[in-house]
Amino acid sequence: MSDRLLPADIEELARRVIEENAAAGRTIAVAESCTGGLVAAALTQVAGSSAVFDRGFVTYSNEAKLESLGVARDIIDTFGAVSVACAWAMAQGALRHSHADVAVAVSGVAGPGGGTALKPVGTVVFARAERHADREPVSDMRQIEGGTRSEIRAQATLAALELLLPSQPASEAGGAP
């Protein structure tokens, strides 16, 4: 029986995230919605992750985003939970409610239902916030095309992990997964 919990590409990228953040002396936190804890699961699958991974927030409902991360209700009411503004507020909230140096947030429409004309299934937003920012803040909205719910969540997990790499410049973070 394999010791693999998640797809190999996700586990390999998570290992790289842990190793590179350990080498950089950075701790990380995640705030997840549509991925439902997959980013945290990938990170904690790596032996030694406790030296780097501070905590994860799975804030699937809007109320959880408000209560656990301090996202302002007017952000959700005005822009929606699947918005760059909400992802940015989630990332900032994860920093405020943790001891991490960097936090990544992800929210989206994994489907098969729930999409709209403005935010169809596969719309996913990301943000990275750093406590002592020497880089530009990163936020991005992506459209993951033609995937099943599992495929959309897996691609969103990979994109969130990429944003946690210390070597990931802000200019490259906006690329397609």
Coordinates of N, CA, C and O in Angstrom, one line a residue:
M1 N 0.8 -1.2 0.0 CA 0.0 0.0 0.0 C 0.9 1.2 0.0 O 1.9 1.3 0.7
S2 N 0.5 2.2 -0.8 CA 1.3 3.5 -0.9 C 1.1 4.4 0.3 O 0.0 4.4 0.9
D3 N 2.1 5.2 0.6 CA 2.0 6.2 1.6 C 1.5 7.5 1.0 O 1.5 8.5 1.7
R4 N 1.0 7.5 -0.2 CA 0.6 8.7 -0.9 C -0.9 9.0 -0.6 O -1.8 8.2 -0.9
L5 N -1.1 10.2 0.0 CA -2.5 10.6 0.3 C -3.1 11.4 -0.8 O -4.2 11.3 -1.1
L6 N -2.3 12.2 -1.4 CA -2.7 13.1 -2.5 C -1.9 12.8 -3.8 O -0.9 12.1 -3.7
P7 N -2.3 13.4 -4.9 CA -1.6 13.2 -6.2 C -0.1 13.6 -6.0 O 0.2 14.5 -5.2
A8 N 0.7 12.9 -6.7 CA 2.2 13.0 -6.6 C 2.6 14.5 -6.9 O 3.5 15.0 -6.1
D9 N 2.0 15.2 -7.9 CA 2.4 16.5 -8.1 C 2.1 17.5 -7.0 O 2.9 18.4 -6.7
I10 N 1.0 17.3 -6.3 CA 0.7 18.1 -5.1 C 1.7 17.8 -4.0 O 2.2 18.7 -3.3
E11 N 1.9 16.5 -3.7 CA 2.8 16.2 -2.6 C 4.2 16.6 -2.9 O 4.9 17.1 -2.0
E12 N 4.7 16.5 -4.1 CA 6.0 17.0 -4.4 C 6.2 18.5 -4.3 O 7.2 19.0 -3.8
L13 N 5.2 19.3 -4.7 CA 5.2 20.7 -4.6 C 5.1 21.1 -3.1 O 5.8 22.0 -2.6
A14 N 4.3 20.4 -2.3 CA 4.2 20.7 -0.9 C 5.6 20.4 -0.2 O 6.0 21.2 0.7
R15 N 6.2 19.4 -0.6 CA 7.6 19.1 0.0 C 8.5 20.2 -0.3 O 9.3 20.7 0.5
R16 N 8.5 20.7 -1.6 CA 9.3 21.8 -1.9 C 9.0 23.1 -1.1 O 9.9 23.8 -0.7
V17 N 7.7 23.3 -0.9 CA 7.3 24.5 -0.1 C 7.9 24.4 1.3 O 8.4 25.4 1.8
I18 N 7.7 23.2 1.9 CA 8.2 23.1 3.3 C 9.8 23.2 3.3 O 10.3 24.0 4.1
E19 N 10.5 22.6 2.4 CA 11.9 22.6 2.4 C 12.4 24.1 2.1 O 13.3 24.5 2.8
E20 N 11.9 24.8 1.1 CA 12.3 26.1 0.8 C 12.0 27.1 1.9 O 12.8 28.0 2.2
N21 N 10.8 27.0 2.5 CA 10.5 27.9 3.6 C 11.3 27.6 4.8 O 11.7 28.6 5.5
A22 N 11.6 26.4 5.1 CA 12.5 26.0 6.2 C 13.9 26.7 6.0 O 14.5 27.3 6.9
A23 N 14.4 26.6 4.8 CA 15.7 27.1 4.4 C 15.7 28.7 4.5 O 16.7 29.3 4.9
A24 N 14.5 29.3 4.3 CA 14.4 30.7 4.3 C 14.0 31.2 5.7 O 14.0 32.4 6.0
G25 N 13.8 30.2 6.6 CA 13.4 30.6 8.0 C 12.0 31.2 8.1 O 11.7 32.0 9.0
R26 N 11.1 30.8 7.2 CA 9.8 31.4 7.2 C 8.8 30.4 7.7 O 8.9 29.2 7.4
T27 N 7.7 30.8 8.4 CA 6.6 30.0 8.7 C 5.4 30.4 7.9 O 5.3 31.6 7.5
I28 N 4.5 29.5 7.7 CA 3.4 29.7 6.8 C 2.0 29.4 7.4 O 2.0 28.5 8.3
A29 N 1.0 30.0 6.9 CA -0.4 29.7 7.3 C -1.2 29.7 6.0 O -0.8 30.4 5.0
V30 N -2.3 29.0 6.0 CA -3.2 29.0 4.9 C -4.7 29.3 5.3 O -5.0 28.9 6.4
A31 N -5.4 30.0 4.5 CA -6.8 30.2 4.7 C -7.5 29.6 3.4 O -7.3 30.1 2.3
E32 N -8.3 28.6 3.6 CA -8.9 27.9 2.5 C -10.4 27.9 2.5 O -11.0 27.8 3.6
S33 N -11.0 28.0 1.3 CA -12.4 27.8 1.2 C -12.7 26.6 0.2 O -12.8 25.5 0.6
C34 N -12.6 26.9 -1.1 CA -13.0 25.8 -2.0 C -12.1 24.6 -2.0 O -12.5 23.5 -2.4
T35 N -10.9 24.7 -1.5 CA -10.0 23.6 -1.4 C -10.2 22.8 -0.1 O -9.7 21.6 0.0
G36 N -11.0 23.3 0.8 CA -11.5 22.5 1.9 C -10.4 21.9 2.8 O -10.6 20.8 3.4
G37 N -9.2 22.4 2.8 CA -8.1 21.9 3.7 C -7.1 21.1 2.9 O -6.2 20.5 3.5
L38 N -7.2 21.0 1.6 CA -6.3 20.2 0.8 C -4.9 20.8 0.8 O -3.9 20.1 0.8
V39 N -4.8 22.1 0.9 CA -3.4 22.8 1.0 C -2.8 22.4 2.3 O -1.6 22.0 2.3
A40 N -3.5 22.5 3.4 CA -3.0 22.1 4.7 C -2.7 20.7 4.7 O -1.6 20.3 5.3
A41 N -3.5 19.8 4.2 CA -3.3 18.4 4.1 C -2.0 18.1 3.4 O -1.2 17.2 3.8
A42 N -1.8 18.7 2.3 CA -0.6 18.5 1.5 C 0.7 18.9 2.3 O 1.7 18.2 2.3
L43 N 0.6 20.0 2.9 CA 1.7 20.5 3.7 C 2.1 19.6 4.9 O 3.2 19.3 5.1
T44 N 1.0 19.2 5.6 CA 1.3 18.3 6.8 C 1.6 16.9 6.4 O 1.9 16.1 7.3
Q45 N 1.5 16.5 5.1 CA 1.9 15.2 4.7 C 3.4 15.1 4.7 O 4.0 14.0 4.7
V46 N 4.1 16.2 4.7 CA 5.6 16.3 4.6 C 6.1 16.1 6.0 O 5.8 16.9 6.9
A47 N 7.0 15.2 6.2 CA 7.7 15.0 7.5 C 8.5 16.3 7.8 O 9.2 16.8 6.9
G48 N 8.4 16.7 9.0 CA 9.1 17.9 9.4 C 8.3 19.2 9.2 O 8.8 20.3 9.4
S49 N 7.1 19.1 8.6 CA 6.3 20.3 8.3 C 6.0 21.2 9.6 O 5.8 22.4 9.4
S50 N 6.0 20.6 10.7 CA 5.6 21.3 11.9 C 6.6 22.5 12.2 O 6.3 23.4 12.9
A51 N 7.8 22.4 11.6 CA 8.8 23.5 11.8 C 8.5 24.7 11.0 O 9.0 25.8 11.2
V52 N 7.6 24.5 10.0 CA 7.3 25.6 9.0 C 5.8 25.9 9.0 O 5.4 27.1 9.0
F53 N 4.9 25.0 9.1 CA 3.5 25.2 9.0 C 2.9 25.6 10.3 O 2.9 24.7 11.3
D54 N 2.4 26.8 10.5 CA 1.9 27.3 11.7 C 0.5 26.8 11.9 O 0.1 26.2 12.9
R55 N -0.4 27.1 10.9 CA -1.8 26.7 11.0 C -2.5 26.9 9.7 O -2.1 27.6 8.9
G56 N -3.7 26.2 9.7 CA -4.6 26.4 8.5 C -6.0 26.7 9.0 O -6.4 26.3 10.0
F57 N -6.7 27.5 8.2 CA -8.1 27.9 8.5 C -8.9 27.4 7.3 O -8.6 27.8 6.2
V58 N -9.9 26.5 7.6 CA -10.8 26.1 6.5 C -12.1 26.9 6.8 O -12.8 26.6 7.7
T59 N -12.3 27.9 6.0 CA -13.4 28.8 6.2 C -14.3 28.7 5.0 O -14.3 29.6 4.1
Y60 N -15.0 27.6 5.0 CA -15.9 27.3 3.8 C -17.1 28.2 3.7 O -17.4 28.6 2.6
S61 N -17.7 28.5 4.8 CA -18.9 29.4 4.8 C -18.5 30.8 4.9 O -17.4 31.2 5.4
N62 N -19.4 31.7 4.5 CA -19.1 33.1 4.7 C -19.0 33.5 6.1 O -18.2 34.3 6.5
E63 N -19.8 32.9 7.0 CA -19.8 33.2 8.4 C -18.4 32.8 9.0 O -17.9 33.5 9.8
A64 N -17.9 31.7 8.5 CA -16.5 31.3 9.0 C -15.5 32.3 8.6 O -14.6 32.6 9.4
K65 N -15.6 32.8 7.4 CA -14.6 33.9 7.0 C -14.7 35.1 7.9 O -13.7 35.7 8.2
L66 N -16.0 35.5 8.2 CA -16.2 36.6 9.1 C -15.6 36.3 10.5 O -14.9 37.1 11.1
E67 N -16.0 35.2 11.1 CA -15.7 34.9 12.5 C -14.2 34.5 12.7 O -13.6 34.9 13.7
S68 N -13.7 33.6 11.8 CA -12.4 33.1 12.1 C -11.2 34.0 11.5 O -10.1 33.9 12.1
L69 N -11.5 34.7 10.4 CA -10.5 35.5 9.8 C -10.7 37.0 9.9 O -9.8 37.7 9.5
G70 N -11.9 37.4 10.3 CA -12.2 38.8 10.5 C -12.4 39.5 9.1 O -12.2 40.7 9.0
V71 N -12.8 38.7 8.1 CA -13.2 39.4 6.8 C -14.4 40.2 7.1 O -15.4 39.8 7.7
A72 N -14.4 41.5 6.6 CA -15.5 42.4 6.8 C -16.7 42.0 6.0 O -16.6 41.6 4.8
R73 N -17.8 42.0 6.6 CA -19.1 41.7 5.9 C -19.3 42.5 4.7 O -19.8 41.9 3.7
D74 N -18.9 43.7 4.7 CA -19.1 44.5 3.5 C -18.3 44.1 2.3 O -18.7 44.2 1.1
I75 N -17.2 43.4 2.5 CA -16.4 42.8 1.4 C -17.2 41.7 0.8 O -17.3 41.7 -0.5
I76 N -17.7 40.8 1.6 CA -18.5 39.7 1.0 C -19.8 40.2 0.4 O -20.1 39.8 -0.7
D77 N -20.5 41.1 1.1 CA -21.7 41.7 0.5 C -21.5 42.4 -0.8 O -22.3 42.3 -1.7
T78 N -20.4 43.1 -0.9 CA -20.1 43.9 -2.1 C -19.5 43.1 -3.2 O -19.9 43.2 -4.4
F79 N -18.5 42.3 -2.9 CA -17.7 41.6 -3.9 C -17.9 40.2 -4.0 O -17.6 39.5 -5.0
G80 N -18.4 39.6 -2.9 CA -18.7 38.1 -2.9 C -17.5 37.4 -2.3 O -16.4 38.0 -2.2
A81 N -17.7 36.2 -1.9 CA -16.6 35.4 -1.3 C -15.6 35.0 -2.3 O -14.4 34.7 -1.9
V82 N -16.0 34.9 -3.5 CA -15.1 34.5 -4.6 C -14.7 35.8 -5.3 O -15.2 36.2 -6.3
S83 N -13.8 36.6 -4.6 CA -13.3 37.9 -5.1 C -11.9 38.1 -4.6 O -11.5 37.5 -3.6
V84 N -11.1 38.8 -5.4 CA -9.8 39.2 -5.0 C -9.8 39.9 -3.6 O -9.0 39.6 -2.8
A85 N -10.8 40.8 -3.4 CA -10.9 41.5 -2.2 C -11.1 40.5 -1.0 O -10.5 40.7 0.1
C86 N -11.9 39.5 -1.2 CA -12.2 38.6 -0.1 C -10.9 37.7 0.1 O -10.5 37.5 1.3
A87 N -10.3 37.3 -0.9 CA -9.1 36.4 -0.8 C -8.0 37.2 0.0 O -7.3 36.7 0.8
W88 N -7.8 38.5 -0.4 CA -6.9 39.4 0.3 C -7.2 39.5 1.7 O -6.3 39.4 2.6
A89 N -8.5 39.7 2.1 CA -8.9 39.9 3.5 C -8.7 38.5 4.2 O -8.3 38.5 5.4
M90 N -8.9 37.4 3.5 CA -8.6 36.1 4.2 C -7.2 35.9 4.5 O -6.8 35.5 5.6
A91 N -6.3 36.3 3.5 CA -4.8 36.1 3.8 C -4.4 37.0 4.9 O -3.6 36.6 5.8
Q92 N -4.9 38.3 4.9 CA -4.5 39.2 6.0 C -5.0 38.7 7.3 O -4.3 38.7 8.4
G93 N -6.2 38.1 7.3 CA -6.8 37.5 8.6 C -6.0 36.3 9.1 O -5.8 36.2 10.3
A94 N -5.5 35.5 8.1 CA -4.7 34.4 8.5 C -3.4 34.8 9.2 O -2.9 34.2 10.2
L95 N -2.8 35.9 8.7 CA -1.6 36.5 9.3 C -2.0 37.0 10.7 O -1.2 36.8 11.7
R96 N -3.0 37.8 10.8 CA -3.4 38.4 12.1 C -3.7 37.3 13.2 O -3.4 37.6 14.3
H97 N -4.2 36.2 12.8 CA -4.6 35.2 13.7 C -3.6 34.0 13.8 O -4.0 32.9 14.2
S98 N -2.4 34.3 13.4 CA -1.4 33.2 13.5 C 0.0 33.9 13.8 O 0.0 35.1 14.0
H99 N 1.0 33.1 13.8 CA 2.4 33.6 14.0 C 3.2 33.4 12.8 O 4.4 33.6 12.8
A100 N 2.5 33.2 11.7 CA 3.2 32.9 10.4 C 3.8 34.2 9.8 O 3.3 35.3 10.1
D101 N 4.8 34.0 9.0 CA 5.4 35.1 8.2 C 4.7 35.3 6.9 O 4.8 36.4 6.4
V102 N 4.1 34.3 6.4 CA 3.4 34.4 5.1 C 2.1 33.6 5.1 O 2.1 32.5 5.7
A103 N 1.1 34.1 4.5 CA -0.2 33.4 4.4 C -0.7 33.4 3.0 O -0.6 34.4 2.3
V104 N -1.3 32.4 2.6 CA -2.0 32.3 1.3 C -3.4 31.9 1.5 O -3.8 31.1 2.4
A105 N -4.3 32.6 0.8 CA -5.7 32.3 0.8 C -6.2 31.9 -0.6 O -5.7 32.3 -1.6
V106 N -7.2 31.0 -0.5 CA -7.9 30.5 -1.8 C -9.4 30.4 -1.6 O -9.8 29.9 -0.6
S107 N -10.1 30.9 -2.6 CA -11.6 30.8 -2.5 C -12.0 30.6 -4.0 O -11.4 31.2 -4.9
G108 N -13.1 29.9 -4.2 CA -13.5 29.7 -5.6 C -14.8 28.9 -5.7 O -15.4 28.6 -4.8
V109 N -15.2 28.7 -7.0 CA -16.3 27.9 -7.3 C -15.9 26.6 -8.0 O -15.5 26.6 -9.1
A110 N -15.9 25.5 -7.2 CA -15.4 24.2 -7.7 C -16.5 23.4 -8.4 O -16.1 22.5 -9.2
G111 N -17.7 23.8 -8.3 CA -18.8 23.2 -9.1 C -19.3 21.8 -8.5 O -18.9 21.5 -7.4
P112 N -20.1 21.1 -9.2 CA -20.5 21.4 -10.5 C -21.6 22.6 -10.6 O -21.8 23.2 -11.7
G113 N -22.2 22.9 -9.5 CA -23.1 24.0 -9.5 C -22.5 25.2 -8.8 O -21.3 25.2 -8.4
G114 N -23.3 26.3 -8.6 CA -22.8 27.4 -7.9 C -22.2 28.5 -8.8 O -22.0 29.6 -8.3
G115 N -21.9 28.2 -10.0 CA -21.4 29.3 -10.9 C -22.4 30.3 -11.3 O -23.6 30.0 -11.3
T116 N -21.9 31.4 -11.7 CA -22.8 32.5 -12.3 C -22.1 32.9 -13.6 O -21.0 32.5 -14.0
A117 N -22.8 33.8 -14.3 CA -22.2 34.4 -15.6 C -20.9 35.1 -15.3 O -20.0 35.0 -16.1
L118 N -20.9 35.8 -14.2 CA -19.7 36.6 -13.8 C -18.6 35.7 -13.2 O -17.4 36.0 -13.3
K119 N -19.0 34.7 -12.5 CA -18.1 33.8 -11.8 C -18.5 32.4 -12.1 O -19.1 31.7 -11.2
P120 N -18.1 31.9 -13.3 CA -18.5 30.5 -13.6 C -17.7 29.5 -12.8 O -16.7 29.8 -12.2
V121 N -18.2 28.2 -12.9 CA -17.5 27.1 -12.2 C -16.1 27.1 -12.7 O -15.8 27.3 -13.9
G122 N -15.1 27.0 -11.8 CA -13.7 27.0 -12.2 C -13.1 28.4 -11.8 O -11.8 28.5 -11.9
T123 N -13.9 29.4 -11.4 CA -13.3 30.7 -11.0 C -12.7 30.5 -9.6 O -13.4 30.0 -8.7
V124 N -11.4 30.8 -9.5 CA -10.7 30.7 -8.2 C -9.9 31.9 -8.0 O -9.2 32.4 -8.9
V125 N -9.9 32.4 -6.8 CA -9.1 33.6 -6.4 C -8.1 33.2 -5.4 O -8.3 32.3 -4.5
F126 N -6.9 33.9 -5.4 CA -5.8 33.6 -4.5 C -5.2 34.9 -4.0 O -5.3 35.9 -4.7
A127 N -4.6 34.9 -2.8 CA -3.9 36.1 -2.3 C -2.8 35.6 -1.4 O -2.9 34.5 -0.8
R128 N -1.7 36.3 -1.5 CA -0.6 36.0 -0.6 C -0.3 37.3 0.2 O -0.1 38.3 -0.4
A129 N -0.2 37.2 1.5 CA 0.2 38.3 2.4 C 1.4 37.9 3.2 O 1.5 36.8 3.6
E130 N 2.3 38.9 3.4 CA 3.5 38.6 4.1 C 3.6 39.6 5.3 O 3.3 40.8 5.1
R131 N 4.0 39.1 6.4 CA 4.0 39.9 7.6 C 5.0 41.1 7.5 O 4.7 42.2 7.8
H132 N 6.2 40.8 7.0 CA 7.2 41.8 6.8 C 7.5 41.9 5.3 O 8.5 41.4 4.8
A133 N 6.5 42.5 4.6 CA 6.5 42.5 3.1 C 7.7 43.3 2.5 O 7.8 44.5 2.8
D134 N 8.5 42.6 1.8 CA 9.6 43.3 1.0 C 9.3 43.1 -0.4 O 10.0 43.5 -1.3
R135 N 8.1 42.4 -0.7 CA 7.7 42.2 -2.1 C 6.3 42.8 -2.2 O 5.6 43.0 -1.2
E136 N 5.9 42.9 -3.5 CA 4.5 43.4 -3.7 C 3.5 42.3 -3.3 O 3.7 41.1 -3.4
P137 N 2.3 42.8 -2.7 CA 1.3 41.8 -2.4 C 0.8 41.1 -3.7 O 0.9 41.7 -4.8
V138 N 0.4 39.9 -3.6 CA 0.0 39.1 -4.7 C -1.5 38.7 -4.6 O -1.9 38.2 -3.5
S139 N -2.3 39.0 -5.6 CA -3.6 38.5 -5.6 C -3.9 38.2 -7.1 O -3.4 38.8 -8.0
D140 N -4.8 37.2 -7.3 CA -5.0 36.7 -8.7 C -6.4 36.1 -8.7 O -6.8 35.4 -7.8
M141 N -7.1 36.2 -9.9 CA -8.3 35.5 -10.2 C -8.0 34.6 -11.4 O -7.4 35.2 -12.4
R142 N -8.3 33.4 -11.3 CA -8.0 32.4 -12.4 C -9.3 31.7 -12.8 O -10.1 31.4 -12.0
Q143 N -9.3 31.3 -14.0 CA -10.4 30.4 -14.5 C -9.8 29.1 -14.9 O -9.0 29.0 -15.8
I144 N -10.1 28.1 -14.1 CA -9.6 26.7 -14.3 C -10.7 26.1 -15.2 O -11.8 25.8 -14.8
E145 N -10.4 25.8 -16.5 CA -11.3 25.4 -17.5 C -11.5 23.9 -17.5 O -10.6 23.1 -17.4
G146 N -12.8 23.5 -17.8 CA -13.1 22.2 -18.1 C -12.8 21.1 -17.2 O -12.6 19.9 -17.6
G147 N -12.7 21.4 -15.9 CA -12.4 20.3 -15.0 C -13.6 19.9 -14.1 O -14.6 20.5 -14.0
T148 N -13.4 18.7 -13.6 CA -14.4 18.2 -12.6 C -14.1 19.0 -11.3 O -13.1 19.7 -11.1
R149 N -15.0 18.8 -10.3 CA -14.8 19.4 -9.0 C -13.5 19.0 -8.4 O -12.7 19.9 -7.9
S150 N -13.1 17.8 -8.5 CA -11.8 17.3 -7.9 C -10.7 17.9 -8.7 O -9.7 18.3 -8.1
E151 N -10.8 18.0 -10.0 CA -9.7 18.6 -10.8 C -9.5 20.1 -10.5 O -8.4 20.6 -10.4
I152 N -10.6 20.8 -10.4 CA -10.5 22.2 -10.0 C -9.9 22.4 -8.7 O -9.0 23.2 -8.5
R153 N -10.3 21.6 -7.7 CA -9.7 21.7 -6.3 C -8.2 21.4 -6.4 O -7.4 22.0 -5.7
A154 N -7.9 20.4 -7.1 CA -6.4 20.0 -7.2 C -5.6 21.1 -7.9 O -4.5 21.4 -7.4
Q155 N -6.1 21.7 -8.9 CA -5.4 22.8 -9.6 C -5.3 24.0 -8.7 O -4.3 24.7 -8.7
A156 N -6.4 24.3 -7.9 CA -6.4 25.4 -7.0 C -5.3 25.1 -5.9 O -4.6 26.1 -5.4
T157 N -5.2 23.9 -5.4 CA -4.3 23.5 -4.4 C -2.8 23.8 -4.9 O -2.0 24.3 -4.2
L158 N -2.6 23.3 -6.1 CA -1.2 23.5 -6.7 C -0.9 25.0 -6.8 O 0.2 25.4 -6.5
A159 N -1.9 25.8 -7.3 CA -1.6 27.3 -7.4 C -1.4 27.9 -6.0 O -0.5 28.8 -5.9
A160 N -2.1 27.5 -5.0 CA -1.9 28.1 -3.7 C -0.5 27.7 -3.2 O 0.2 28.5 -2.6
L161 N -0.1 26.4 -3.4 CA 1.2 26.0 -2.9 C 2.3 26.8 -3.7 O 3.3 27.2 -3.0
E162 N 2.1 27.0 -4.9 CA 3.1 27.8 -5.7 C 3.3 29.2 -5.1 O 4.4 29.7 -5.0
L163 N 2.2 29.8 -4.6 CA 2.3 31.1 -4.0 C 3.1 31.1 -2.7 O 3.5 32.1 -2.2
L164 N 3.2 29.9 -2.1 CA 3.9 29.8 -0.8 C 5.4 29.6 -1.0 O 6.2 29.6 0.0
L165 N 5.9 29.4 -2.2 CA 7.3 29.3 -2.4 C 8.0 30.6 -2.2 O 7.6 31.6 -2.8
P166 N 9.1 30.7 -1.4 CA 9.8 31.9 -1.1 C 10.4 32.5 -2.4 O 10.6 33.7 -2.5
S167 N 10.7 31.6 -3.3 CA 11.4 32.1 -4.6 C 10.4 32.5 -5.6 O 10.8 32.9 -6.7
Q168 N 9.1 32.5 -5.3 CA 8.1 32.8 -6.3 C 7.9 34.3 -6.4 O 7.4 35.0 -5.5
P169 N 8.5 35.0 -7.4 CA 8.3 36.4 -7.6 C 6.8 36.8 -7.8 O 6.1 36.0 -8.4
A170 N 6.4 37.9 -7.4 CA 5.1 38.4 -7.6 C 4.7 38.4 -9.1 O 3.6 38.1 -9.5
S171 N 5.6 38.7 -10.0 CA 5.3 38.8 -11.4 C 5.0 37.5 -12.0 O 4.3 37.4 -13.0
E172 N 5.5 36.4 -11.4 CA 5.3 35.0 -11.9 C 4.1 34.4 -11.3 O 3.6 33.4 -11.8
A173 N 3.6 34.9 -10.2 CA 2.6 34.2 -9.4 C 1.2 34.3 -10.1 O 0.3 33.5 -9.9
G174 N 1.1 35.2 -11.0 CA -0.2 35.4 -11.7 C -0.4 34.5 -12.9 O -1.4 34.5 -13.5
G175 N 0.6 33.6 -13.2 CA 0.5 32.8 -14.4 C -0.5 31.7 -14.2 O -0.9 31.4 -13.1
A176 N -0.9 31.1 -15.2 CA -1.9 30.0 -15.2 C -1.3 28.8 -14.5 O -0.1 28.5 -14.7
P177 N -2.1 28.0 -13.8 CA -1.6 26.8 -13.1 C -1.3 25.7 -14.1 O -1.8 25.7 -15.2

